[in-house]
Coordinates of C-alpha atoms in Angstrom, one line a residue:
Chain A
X298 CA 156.9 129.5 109.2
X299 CA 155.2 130.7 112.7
X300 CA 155.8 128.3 115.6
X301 CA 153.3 126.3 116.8
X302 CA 151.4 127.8 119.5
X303 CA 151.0 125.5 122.6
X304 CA 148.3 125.8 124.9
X305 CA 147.8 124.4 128.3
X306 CA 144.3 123.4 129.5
X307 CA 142.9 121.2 132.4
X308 CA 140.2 119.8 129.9
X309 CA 139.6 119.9 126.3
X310 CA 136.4 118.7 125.1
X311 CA 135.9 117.1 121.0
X312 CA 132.9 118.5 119.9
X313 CA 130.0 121.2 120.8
X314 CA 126.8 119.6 120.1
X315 CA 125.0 118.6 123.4
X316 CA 127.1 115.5 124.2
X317 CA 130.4 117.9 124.5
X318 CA 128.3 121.6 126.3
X319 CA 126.8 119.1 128.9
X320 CA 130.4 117.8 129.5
X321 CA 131.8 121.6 129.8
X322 CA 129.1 123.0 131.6
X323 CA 129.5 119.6 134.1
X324 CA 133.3 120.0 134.4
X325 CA 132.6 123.6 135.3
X326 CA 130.0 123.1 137.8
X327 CA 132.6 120.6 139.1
X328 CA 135.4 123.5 139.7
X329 CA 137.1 123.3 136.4
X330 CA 138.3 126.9 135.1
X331 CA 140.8 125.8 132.2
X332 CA 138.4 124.3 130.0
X333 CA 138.4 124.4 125.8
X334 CA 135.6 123.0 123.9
X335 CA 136.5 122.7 120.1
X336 CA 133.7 122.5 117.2
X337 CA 133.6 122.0 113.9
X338 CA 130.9 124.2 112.8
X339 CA 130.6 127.8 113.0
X340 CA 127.4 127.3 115.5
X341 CA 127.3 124.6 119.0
X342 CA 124.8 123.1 118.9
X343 CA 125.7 119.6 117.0
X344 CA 123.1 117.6 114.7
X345 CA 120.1 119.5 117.0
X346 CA 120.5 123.0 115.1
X347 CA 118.3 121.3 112.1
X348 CA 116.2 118.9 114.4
X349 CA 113.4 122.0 114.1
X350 CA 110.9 119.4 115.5
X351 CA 109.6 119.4 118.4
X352 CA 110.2 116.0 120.9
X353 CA 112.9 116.9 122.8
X354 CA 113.6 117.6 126.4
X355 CA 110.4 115.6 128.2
X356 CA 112.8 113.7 130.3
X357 CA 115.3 116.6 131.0
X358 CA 113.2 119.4 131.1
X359 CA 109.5 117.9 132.0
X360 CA 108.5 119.8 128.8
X361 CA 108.5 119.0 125.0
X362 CA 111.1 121.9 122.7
X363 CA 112.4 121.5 119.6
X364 CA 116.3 121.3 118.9
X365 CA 117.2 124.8 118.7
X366 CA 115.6 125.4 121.5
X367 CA 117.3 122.4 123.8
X368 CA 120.6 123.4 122.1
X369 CA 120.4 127.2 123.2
X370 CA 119.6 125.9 126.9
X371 CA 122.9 124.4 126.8
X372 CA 124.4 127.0 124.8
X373 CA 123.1 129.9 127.6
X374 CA 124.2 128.1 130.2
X375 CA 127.5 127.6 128.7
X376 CA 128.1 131.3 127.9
X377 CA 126.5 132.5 131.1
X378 CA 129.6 130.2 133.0
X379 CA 131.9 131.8 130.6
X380 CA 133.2 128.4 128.9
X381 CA 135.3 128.8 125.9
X382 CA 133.8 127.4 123.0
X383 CA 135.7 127.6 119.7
X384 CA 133.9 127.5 116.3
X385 CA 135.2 126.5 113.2
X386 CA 137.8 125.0 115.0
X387 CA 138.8 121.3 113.3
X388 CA 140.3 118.7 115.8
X389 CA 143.3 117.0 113.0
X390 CA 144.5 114.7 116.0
X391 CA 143.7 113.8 119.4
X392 CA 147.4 111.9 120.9
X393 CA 147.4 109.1 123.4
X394 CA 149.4 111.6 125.7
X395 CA 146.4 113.7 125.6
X396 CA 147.8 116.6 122.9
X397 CA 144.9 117.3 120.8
X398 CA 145.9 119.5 117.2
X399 CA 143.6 121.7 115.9
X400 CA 143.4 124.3 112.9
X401 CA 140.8 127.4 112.5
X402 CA 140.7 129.7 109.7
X403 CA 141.3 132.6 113.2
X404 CA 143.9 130.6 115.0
X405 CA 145.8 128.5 112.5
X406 CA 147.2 125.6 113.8
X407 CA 146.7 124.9 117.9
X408 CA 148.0 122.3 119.9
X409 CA 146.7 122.1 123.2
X410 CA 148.0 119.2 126.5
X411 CA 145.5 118.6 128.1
X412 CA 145.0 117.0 131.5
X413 CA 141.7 115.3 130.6
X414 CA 140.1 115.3 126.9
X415 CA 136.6 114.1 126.5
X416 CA 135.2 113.0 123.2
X417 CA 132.0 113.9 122.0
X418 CA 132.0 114.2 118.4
X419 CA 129.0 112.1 117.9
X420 CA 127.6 109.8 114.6
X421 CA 127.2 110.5 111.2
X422 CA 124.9 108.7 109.1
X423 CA 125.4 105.4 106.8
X424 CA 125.9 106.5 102.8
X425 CA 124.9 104.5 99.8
X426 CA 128.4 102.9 99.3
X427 CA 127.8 101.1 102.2
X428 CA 124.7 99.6 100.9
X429 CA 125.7 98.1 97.8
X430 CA 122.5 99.0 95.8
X431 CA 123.1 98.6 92.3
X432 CA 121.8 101.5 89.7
X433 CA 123.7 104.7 88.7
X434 CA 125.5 107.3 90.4
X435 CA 123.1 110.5 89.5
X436 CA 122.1 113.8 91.8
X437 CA 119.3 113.2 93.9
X438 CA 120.4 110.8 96.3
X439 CA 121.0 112.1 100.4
X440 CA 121.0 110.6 103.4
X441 CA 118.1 112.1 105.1
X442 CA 120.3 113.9 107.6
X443 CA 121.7 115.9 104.6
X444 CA 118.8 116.7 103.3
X445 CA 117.4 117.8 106.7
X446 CA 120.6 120.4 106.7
X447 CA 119.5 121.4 103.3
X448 CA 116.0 122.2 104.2
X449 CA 116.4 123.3 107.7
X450 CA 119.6 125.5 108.1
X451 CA 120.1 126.6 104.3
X452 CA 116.3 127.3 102.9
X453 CA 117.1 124.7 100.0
X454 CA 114.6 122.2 99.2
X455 CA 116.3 118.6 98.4
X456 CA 113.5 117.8 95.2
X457 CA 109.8 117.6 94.4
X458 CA 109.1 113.6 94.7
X459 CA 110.4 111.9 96.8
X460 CA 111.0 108.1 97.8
X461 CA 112.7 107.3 101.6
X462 CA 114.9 104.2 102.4
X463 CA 114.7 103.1 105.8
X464 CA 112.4 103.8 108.9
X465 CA 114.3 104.7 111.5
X466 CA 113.8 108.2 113.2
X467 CA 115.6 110.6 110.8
X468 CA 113.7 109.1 107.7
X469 CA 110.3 109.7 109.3
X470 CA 110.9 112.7 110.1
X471 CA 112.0 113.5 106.7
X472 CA 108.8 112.2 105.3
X473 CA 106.9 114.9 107.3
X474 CA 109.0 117.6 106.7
X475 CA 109.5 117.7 102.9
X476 CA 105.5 117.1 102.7
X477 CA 105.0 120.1 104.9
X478 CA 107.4 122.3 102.9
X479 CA 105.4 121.1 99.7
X480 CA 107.0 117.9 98.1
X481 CA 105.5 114.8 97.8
X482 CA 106.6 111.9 100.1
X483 CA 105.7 108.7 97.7
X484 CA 106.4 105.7 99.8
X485 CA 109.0 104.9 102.5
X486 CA 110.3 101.3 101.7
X487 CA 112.2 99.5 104.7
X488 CA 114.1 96.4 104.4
X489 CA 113.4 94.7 108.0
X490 CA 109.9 92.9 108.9
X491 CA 109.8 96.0 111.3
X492 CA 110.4 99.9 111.8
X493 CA 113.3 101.0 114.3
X494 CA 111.6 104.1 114.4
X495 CA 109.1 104.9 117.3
X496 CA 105.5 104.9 116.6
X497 CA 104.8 108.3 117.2
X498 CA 106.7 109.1 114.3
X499 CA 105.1 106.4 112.1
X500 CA 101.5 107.7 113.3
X501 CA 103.0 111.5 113.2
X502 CA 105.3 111.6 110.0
X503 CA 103.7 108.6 107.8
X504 CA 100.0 108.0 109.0
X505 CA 98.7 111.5 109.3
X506 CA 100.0 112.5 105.9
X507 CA 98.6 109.0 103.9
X508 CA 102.5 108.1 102.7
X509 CA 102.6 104.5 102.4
X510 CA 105.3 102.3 104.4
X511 CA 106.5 98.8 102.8
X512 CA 108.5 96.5 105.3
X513 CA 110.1 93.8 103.8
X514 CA 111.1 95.7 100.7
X515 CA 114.1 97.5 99.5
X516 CA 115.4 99.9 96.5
X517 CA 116.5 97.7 94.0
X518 CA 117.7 99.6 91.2
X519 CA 118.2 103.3 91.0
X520 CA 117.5 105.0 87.4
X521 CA 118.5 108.2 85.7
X522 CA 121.4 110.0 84.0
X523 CA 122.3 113.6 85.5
X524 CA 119.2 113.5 88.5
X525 CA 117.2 110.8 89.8
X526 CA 114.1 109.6 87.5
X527 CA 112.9 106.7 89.2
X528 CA 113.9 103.6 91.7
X529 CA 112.9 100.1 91.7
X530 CA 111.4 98.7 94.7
X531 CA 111.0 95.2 95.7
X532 CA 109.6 92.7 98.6
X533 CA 112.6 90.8 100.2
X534 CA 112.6 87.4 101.7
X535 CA 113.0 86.3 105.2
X536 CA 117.2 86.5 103.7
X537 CA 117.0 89.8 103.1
X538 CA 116.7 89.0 99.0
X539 CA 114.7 90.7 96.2
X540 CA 111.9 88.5 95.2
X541 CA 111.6 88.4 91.7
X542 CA 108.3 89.6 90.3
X543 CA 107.6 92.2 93.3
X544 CA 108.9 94.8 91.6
X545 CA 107.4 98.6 91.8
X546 CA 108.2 101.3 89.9
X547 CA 108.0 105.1 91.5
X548 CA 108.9 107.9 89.3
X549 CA 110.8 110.3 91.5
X550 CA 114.0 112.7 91.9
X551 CA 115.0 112.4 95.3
X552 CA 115.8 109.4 97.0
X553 CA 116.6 109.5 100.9
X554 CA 118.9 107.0 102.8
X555 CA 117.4 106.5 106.7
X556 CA 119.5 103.2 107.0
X557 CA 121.6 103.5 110.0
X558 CA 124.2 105.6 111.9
X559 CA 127.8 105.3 112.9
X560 CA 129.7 106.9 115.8
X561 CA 132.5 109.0 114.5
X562 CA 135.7 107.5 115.9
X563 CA 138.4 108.3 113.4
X564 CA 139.9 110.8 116.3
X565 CA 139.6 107.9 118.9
X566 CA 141.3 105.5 116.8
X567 CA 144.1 108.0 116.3
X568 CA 144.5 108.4 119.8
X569 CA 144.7 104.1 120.5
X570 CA 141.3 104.2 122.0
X571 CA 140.0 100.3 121.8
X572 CA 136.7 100.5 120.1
X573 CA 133.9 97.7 120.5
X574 CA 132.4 95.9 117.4
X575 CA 128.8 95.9 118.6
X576 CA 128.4 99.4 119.4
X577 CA 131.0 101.0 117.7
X578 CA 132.2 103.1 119.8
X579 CA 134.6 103.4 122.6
X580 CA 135.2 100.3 125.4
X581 CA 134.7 102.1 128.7
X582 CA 134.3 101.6 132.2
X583 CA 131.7 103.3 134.5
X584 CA 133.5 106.4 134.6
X585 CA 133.4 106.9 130.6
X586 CA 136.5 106.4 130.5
X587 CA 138.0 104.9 127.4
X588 CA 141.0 102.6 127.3
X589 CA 143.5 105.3 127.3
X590 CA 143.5 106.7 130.5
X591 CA 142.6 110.6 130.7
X592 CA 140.3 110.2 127.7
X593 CA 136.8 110.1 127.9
X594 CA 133.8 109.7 125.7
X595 CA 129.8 110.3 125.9
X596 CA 127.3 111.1 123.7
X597 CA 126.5 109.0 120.2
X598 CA 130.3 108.9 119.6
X599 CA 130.1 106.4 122.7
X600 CA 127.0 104.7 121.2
X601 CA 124.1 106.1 119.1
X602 CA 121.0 106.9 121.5
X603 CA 117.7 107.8 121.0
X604 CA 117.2 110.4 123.3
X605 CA 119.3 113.9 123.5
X606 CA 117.9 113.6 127.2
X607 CA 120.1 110.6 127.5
X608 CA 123.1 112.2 126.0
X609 CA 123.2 114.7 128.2
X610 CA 123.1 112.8 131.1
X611 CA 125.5 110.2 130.3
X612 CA 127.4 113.7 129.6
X613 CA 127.2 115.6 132.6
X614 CA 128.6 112.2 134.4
X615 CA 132.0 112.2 132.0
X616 CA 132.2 115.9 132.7
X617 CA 132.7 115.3 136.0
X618 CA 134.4 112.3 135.7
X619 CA 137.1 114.1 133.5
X620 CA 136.9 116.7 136.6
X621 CA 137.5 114.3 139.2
X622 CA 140.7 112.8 136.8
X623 CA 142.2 116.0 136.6
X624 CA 141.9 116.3 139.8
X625 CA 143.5 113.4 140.8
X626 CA 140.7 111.5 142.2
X627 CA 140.0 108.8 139.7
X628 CA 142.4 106.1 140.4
X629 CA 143.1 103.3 137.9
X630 CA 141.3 100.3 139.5
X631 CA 140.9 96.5 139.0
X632 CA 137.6 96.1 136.8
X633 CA 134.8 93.5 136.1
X634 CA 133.6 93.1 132.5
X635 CA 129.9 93.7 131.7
X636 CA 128.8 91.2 129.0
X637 CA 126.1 90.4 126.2
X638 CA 123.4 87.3 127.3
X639 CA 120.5 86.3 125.6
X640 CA 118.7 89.2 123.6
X641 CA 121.1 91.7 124.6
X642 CA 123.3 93.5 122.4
X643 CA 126.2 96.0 123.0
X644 CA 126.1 96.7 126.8
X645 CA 127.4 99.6 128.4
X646 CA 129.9 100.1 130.1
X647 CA 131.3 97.3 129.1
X648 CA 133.5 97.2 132.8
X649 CA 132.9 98.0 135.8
X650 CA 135.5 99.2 138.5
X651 CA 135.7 96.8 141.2
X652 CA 134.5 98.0 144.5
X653 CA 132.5 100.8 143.1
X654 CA 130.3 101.9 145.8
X655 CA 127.5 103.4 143.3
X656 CA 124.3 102.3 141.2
X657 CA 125.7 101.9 138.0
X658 CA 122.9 101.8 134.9
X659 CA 123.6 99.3 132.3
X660 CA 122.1 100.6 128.9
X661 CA 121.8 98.1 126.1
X662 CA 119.8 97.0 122.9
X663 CA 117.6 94.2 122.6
X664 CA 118.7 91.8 119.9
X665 CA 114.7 91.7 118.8
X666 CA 111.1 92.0 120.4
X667 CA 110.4 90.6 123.5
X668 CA 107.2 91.3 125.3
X669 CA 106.5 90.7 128.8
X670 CA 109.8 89.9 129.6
X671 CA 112.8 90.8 132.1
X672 CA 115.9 92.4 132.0
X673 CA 118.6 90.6 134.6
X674 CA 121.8 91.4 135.8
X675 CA 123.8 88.2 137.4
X676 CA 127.1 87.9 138.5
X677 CA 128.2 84.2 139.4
X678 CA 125.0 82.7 140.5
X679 CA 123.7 85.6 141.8
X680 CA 121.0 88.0 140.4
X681 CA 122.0 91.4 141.0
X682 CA 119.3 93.4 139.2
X683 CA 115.7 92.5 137.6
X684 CA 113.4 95.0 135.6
X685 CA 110.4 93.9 134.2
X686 CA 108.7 95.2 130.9
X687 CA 106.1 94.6 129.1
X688 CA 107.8 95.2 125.6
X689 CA 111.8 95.4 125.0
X690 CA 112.3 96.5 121.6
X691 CA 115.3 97.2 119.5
X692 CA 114.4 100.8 118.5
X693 CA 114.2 101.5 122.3
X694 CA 117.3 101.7 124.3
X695 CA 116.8 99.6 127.6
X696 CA 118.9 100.4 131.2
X697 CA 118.6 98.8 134.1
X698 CA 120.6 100.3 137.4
X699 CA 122.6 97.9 139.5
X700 CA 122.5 99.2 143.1
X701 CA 125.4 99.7 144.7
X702 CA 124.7 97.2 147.5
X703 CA 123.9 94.6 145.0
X704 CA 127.1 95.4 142.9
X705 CA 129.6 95.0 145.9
X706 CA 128.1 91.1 145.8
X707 CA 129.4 90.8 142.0
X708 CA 132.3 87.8 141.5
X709 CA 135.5 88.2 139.8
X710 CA 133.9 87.1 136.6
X711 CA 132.0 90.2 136.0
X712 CA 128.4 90.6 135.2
X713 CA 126.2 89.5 132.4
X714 CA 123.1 91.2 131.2
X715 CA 120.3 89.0 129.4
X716 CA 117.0 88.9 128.6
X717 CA 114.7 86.8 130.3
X718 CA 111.0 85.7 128.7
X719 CA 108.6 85.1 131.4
X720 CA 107.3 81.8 130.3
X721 CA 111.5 80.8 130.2
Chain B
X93 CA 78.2 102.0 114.2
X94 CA 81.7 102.6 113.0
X95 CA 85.0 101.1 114.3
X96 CA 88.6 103.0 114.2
X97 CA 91.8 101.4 115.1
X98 CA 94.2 103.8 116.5
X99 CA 97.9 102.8 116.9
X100 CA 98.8 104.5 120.6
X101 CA 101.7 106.6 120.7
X102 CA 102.6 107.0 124.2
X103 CA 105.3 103.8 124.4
X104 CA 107.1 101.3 122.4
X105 CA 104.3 98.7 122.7
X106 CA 102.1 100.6 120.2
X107 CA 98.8 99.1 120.9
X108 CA 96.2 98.6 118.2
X109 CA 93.3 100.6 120.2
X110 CA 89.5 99.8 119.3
X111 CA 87.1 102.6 119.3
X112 CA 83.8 101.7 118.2
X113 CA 81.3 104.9 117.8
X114 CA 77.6 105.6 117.4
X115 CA 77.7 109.0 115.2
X116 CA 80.0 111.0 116.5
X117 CA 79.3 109.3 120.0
X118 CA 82.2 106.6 122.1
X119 CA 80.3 103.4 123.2
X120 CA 83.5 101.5 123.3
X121 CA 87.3 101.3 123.8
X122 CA 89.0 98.4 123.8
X123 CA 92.9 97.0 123.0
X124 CA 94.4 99.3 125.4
X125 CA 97.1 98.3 128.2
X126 CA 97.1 100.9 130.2
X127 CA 95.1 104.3 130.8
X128 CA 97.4 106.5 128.5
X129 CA 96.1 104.1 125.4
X130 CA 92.2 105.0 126.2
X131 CA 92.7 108.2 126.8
X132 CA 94.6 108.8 123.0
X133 CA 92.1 106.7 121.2
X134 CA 89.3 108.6 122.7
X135 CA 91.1 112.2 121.5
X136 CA 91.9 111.0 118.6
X137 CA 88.3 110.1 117.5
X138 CA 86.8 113.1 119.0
X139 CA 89.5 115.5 117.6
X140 CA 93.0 114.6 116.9
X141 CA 95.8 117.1 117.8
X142 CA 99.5 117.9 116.7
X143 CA 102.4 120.6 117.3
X144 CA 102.8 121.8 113.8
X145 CA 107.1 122.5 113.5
X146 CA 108.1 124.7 109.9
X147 CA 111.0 126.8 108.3
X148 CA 110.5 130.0 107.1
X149 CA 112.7 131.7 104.4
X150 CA 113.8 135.1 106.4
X151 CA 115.0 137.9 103.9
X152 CA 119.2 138.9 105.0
X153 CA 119.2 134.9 106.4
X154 CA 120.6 132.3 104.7
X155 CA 119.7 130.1 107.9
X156 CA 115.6 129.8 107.7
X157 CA 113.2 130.8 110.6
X158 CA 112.4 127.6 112.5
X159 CA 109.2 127.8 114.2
X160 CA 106.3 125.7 116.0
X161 CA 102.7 126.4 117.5
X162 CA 102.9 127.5 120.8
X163 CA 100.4 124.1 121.4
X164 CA 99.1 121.6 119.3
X165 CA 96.5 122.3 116.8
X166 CA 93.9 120.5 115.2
X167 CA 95.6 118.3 112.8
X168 CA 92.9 118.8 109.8
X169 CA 94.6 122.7 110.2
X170 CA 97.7 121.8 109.3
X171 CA 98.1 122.0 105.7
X172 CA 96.0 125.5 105.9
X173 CA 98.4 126.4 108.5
X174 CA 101.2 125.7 106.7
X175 CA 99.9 127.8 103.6
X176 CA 99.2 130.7 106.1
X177 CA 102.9 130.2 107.0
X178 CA 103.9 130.4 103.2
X179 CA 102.7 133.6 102.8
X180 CA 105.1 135.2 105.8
X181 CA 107.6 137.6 104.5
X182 CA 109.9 137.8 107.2
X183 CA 112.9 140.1 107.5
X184 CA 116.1 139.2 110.4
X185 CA 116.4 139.9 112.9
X186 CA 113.9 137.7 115.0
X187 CA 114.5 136.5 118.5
X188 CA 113.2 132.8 119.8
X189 CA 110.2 132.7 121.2
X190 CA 108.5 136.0 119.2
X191 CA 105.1 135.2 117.7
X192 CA 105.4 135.1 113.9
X193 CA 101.7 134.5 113.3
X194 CA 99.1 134.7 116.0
X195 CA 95.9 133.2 116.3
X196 CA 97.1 130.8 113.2
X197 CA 94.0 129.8 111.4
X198 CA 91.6 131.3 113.8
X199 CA 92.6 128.1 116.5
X200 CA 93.7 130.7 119.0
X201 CA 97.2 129.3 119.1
X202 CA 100.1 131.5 117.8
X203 CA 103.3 130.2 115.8
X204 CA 106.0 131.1 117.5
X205 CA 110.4 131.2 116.5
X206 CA 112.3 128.2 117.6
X207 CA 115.4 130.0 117.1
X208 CA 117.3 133.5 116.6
X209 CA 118.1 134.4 113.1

């Protein structure tokens, strides 16, 4: 047996899809030479290689591209700084002391110590075992991310009728894209009163193409043998249960699962990181640091966003901020927890680091509709930041910025973000 | 006089727009917050627009051609676009951001590669 091979590196980054080349091409631009990012897939790029629709970019770029072509933006730049970025390459571990193992069909088995490692290996999507639906286990059924792969990166088309489950983003898009390359889109059934998705997609994907969407209803039974022949839909109640007599039939062979995503922290946990129940995804501090010191996260491995534009800001800053730990410049420091008020769910960071003298931008998710309302800030008494909206949804990330002046004011307590309604 | 109701896409709010018509003529939008609202309900009556996005099967590619219109086109071209698109035979290499198809469907727009294959 070969010995290991150990490799030294300043900063190893989890993960090549934008989340982990905005981190590189950050920690370059911040001085770092010894830098490693490690992916999975024989392509960076992440989840946006198949995301051929167009949408991304407007904040970022001030003009609309599709996936590929925000991906290769990041990919050129990354190549054109001369960052290492290893394909195929399968992170097994990731150690609190920083030791991240990794095996490639090329390279075997690598273990690189690392002075800073930064996770960005993103969210995967919610199967059917995680939905309990009854019915029997036959071909057809994806989750609409897999059959967006299918379609989009291997010129395989999923089936011929389709039924979706769930409106958020991913299943919308779905509906459009297997009726534009010739299958028939049925219905799209979602269990809440409401879609997560945005309403461009529901006017874009749904609307313009006459496929019907029923909130309040669900797939109750799933029939066929060897494929899918047909599913069961029904109207739920304000509990989230069938109600008898509801029932529609749709004859169809592929089923799609839009219902949810989940970051993917099975390296994080490896490595001790504490992970936070309402976001599921790392607790970290301004810096995007996680509770092990040196590691860092960004990107939907953090929390899921709804906006590459937003992942790659959030990952530029825990580029540098792995920079600036390498460097020696990030000391630990006393911190102030950042917590969930009325209407707000899962804020990030959830601490602050105590004397900070920046803006820091809180991003959370509304716990349901609010119109003309406020996003606040308060520490003690005190009311550090306000932003007024005239809608807060939950299929819209909010932030609010704390200024640094206002920040320095915060008490020992921390700071809570809420929701305020105006007529409250 | 006819009434449409177009859901506005700009922001989360999604207001229910009002757009009453005399022929093919606006006398009236109404349900709109803010400007953006007006001006979508208004383009959408008069002639509704869309960036069309599509794979192509590219012979010695496993990976299909992903391609878009270089703009939006008229929406009631899409499906005809889309045929027109169909009928590609395509052969790798192709670089992002060569026209596959111009002028698709005579709306002066070409279809261009989203990515290399």
């Amino acid at each position: 047996m070969s010995e290991l091979r150990v490799e030294r590196r300043d900063i190893v980054i989890v993960g090549g899809g934008p989340a982990g080349l905005a981190a590189a091409i950050a920690a370059h631009e911040a001085g770092i030479r010894s830098l490693t990012v490690l992916e999975r897939e024989a392509h960076a790029g992440g989840i946006l290689r198949q995301c051929v629709h167009n949408g991304f970019g407007l904040h970022r770029f001030g003009e609309e591209m599709t996936g590929p072509e925000y991906a290769q933006r990041d990919i050129d730049r990354a190549a054109e700084l001369g960052i290492d970025i290893r394909c195929d390459t399968t992170v097994l571990s990731v150690e609190n002391n920083r030791r991240v193992t990794c095996v490639s069909p090329t390279e075997g088995l690598t273990v690189f110590e690392a002075g800073a490692v930064v996770l960005a290996m993103g969210c995967r999507e919610r199967p059917r075992g995680a939905l309990g639906t009854p019915g029997t286990r036959c071909a057809g059924i994806y989750t609409a991310g897999a059959a967006q792969k299918l379609i989009n990166l291997e010129s395989m088309m999923p089936g011929r009728r389709v039924v979706i489950l769930g409106s958020g983003d991913i299943g919308l898009i779905m509906a459009r894209r297997m009726t534009l390359q010739g299958a028939k889109v049925l219905a799209c059934v979602e269990l809440m009163p409401y879609s997560s998705g945005l309403n461009r997609n529901i006017v874009q994907c749904l609307e313009d193409f006459g496929i019907p969407l029923y909130l309040s209803h669900t797939v109750t039974d799933i029939q066929g043998r060897e494929r899918l022949e047909g599913v069961t839909v029904a109207e739920v109640d304000a509990n989230r249960r069938s109600i008898p007599g509801t029932e529609m039939h749709f004859d169809c062979d592929t089923l799609l699962l839009s219902v949810g995503l989940i970051p993917e922290n099975e390296l994080s946990k490896g490595a001790g990181v504490s992970l936070s129940n309402l976001t599921s995804g790392a607790v970290m501090d301004d810096s995007l640091q996680t509770s092990v010191p040196g590691i860092f996260a960004c990107g939907n491995v953090l929390h899921v966003h709804d906006l590459v534009d937003f992942v790659s800001e959030e990952s530029f800053r825990a580029g540098q901020m792995a920079a600036a730990y390498v460097r020696g410049e990030l000391q630990p420091a006393e911190i102030l927890p950042v917590k969930d008020g009325p209407g707000v769910r899962g804020a990030v960071p959830q601490q602050v680091r105590k004397g900070l003298k920046e803006d820091v931008r809180i991003m959370f998710r509304p716990d349901a509709v609010y119109r003309n309302a406020s996003a606040v800030v308060v520490s003690g008494g005190k009311e550090l930041a306000r932003k007024r909206s005239l809608i807060f949804t939950p299929g819209e990330m909010a932030v609010i910025t704390v200024k640094a002046a206002q920040l320095l004011q915060a008490e020992d307590e921390g700071l809570t973000v809420r929701i305020e309604r105006k007529d409250a | 006089m006819t009434e449409r109701v177009i859901t506005c896409i700009n922001c989360p709010m999604g207001c229910r727009v009002t757009v009453r018509l005399e022929g093919s003529e606006i006398v009236d939008v109404s349900g709109y917050t803010c400007k953006r609202g007006d001006t979508y309900a208004r383009q959408e009556c008069v002639e509704p627009l869309r960036m069309v996005t599509a794979v192509i099967p590219v012979e010695g590619s496993v990976c299909p051609l992903s391609v878009k219109t270089a703009s939006p086109i008229p929406k009631a071209k899409i499906a005809e676009a889309m045929r027109a698109l169909g009928d590609l035979r395509l052969t790798a290499p192709i670089t992002a951001g060569t026209a596959v198809l111009k002028n698709v469907c005579g709306t002066g727009v070409d279809v261009i590669a989203t990515r290399t294959v």
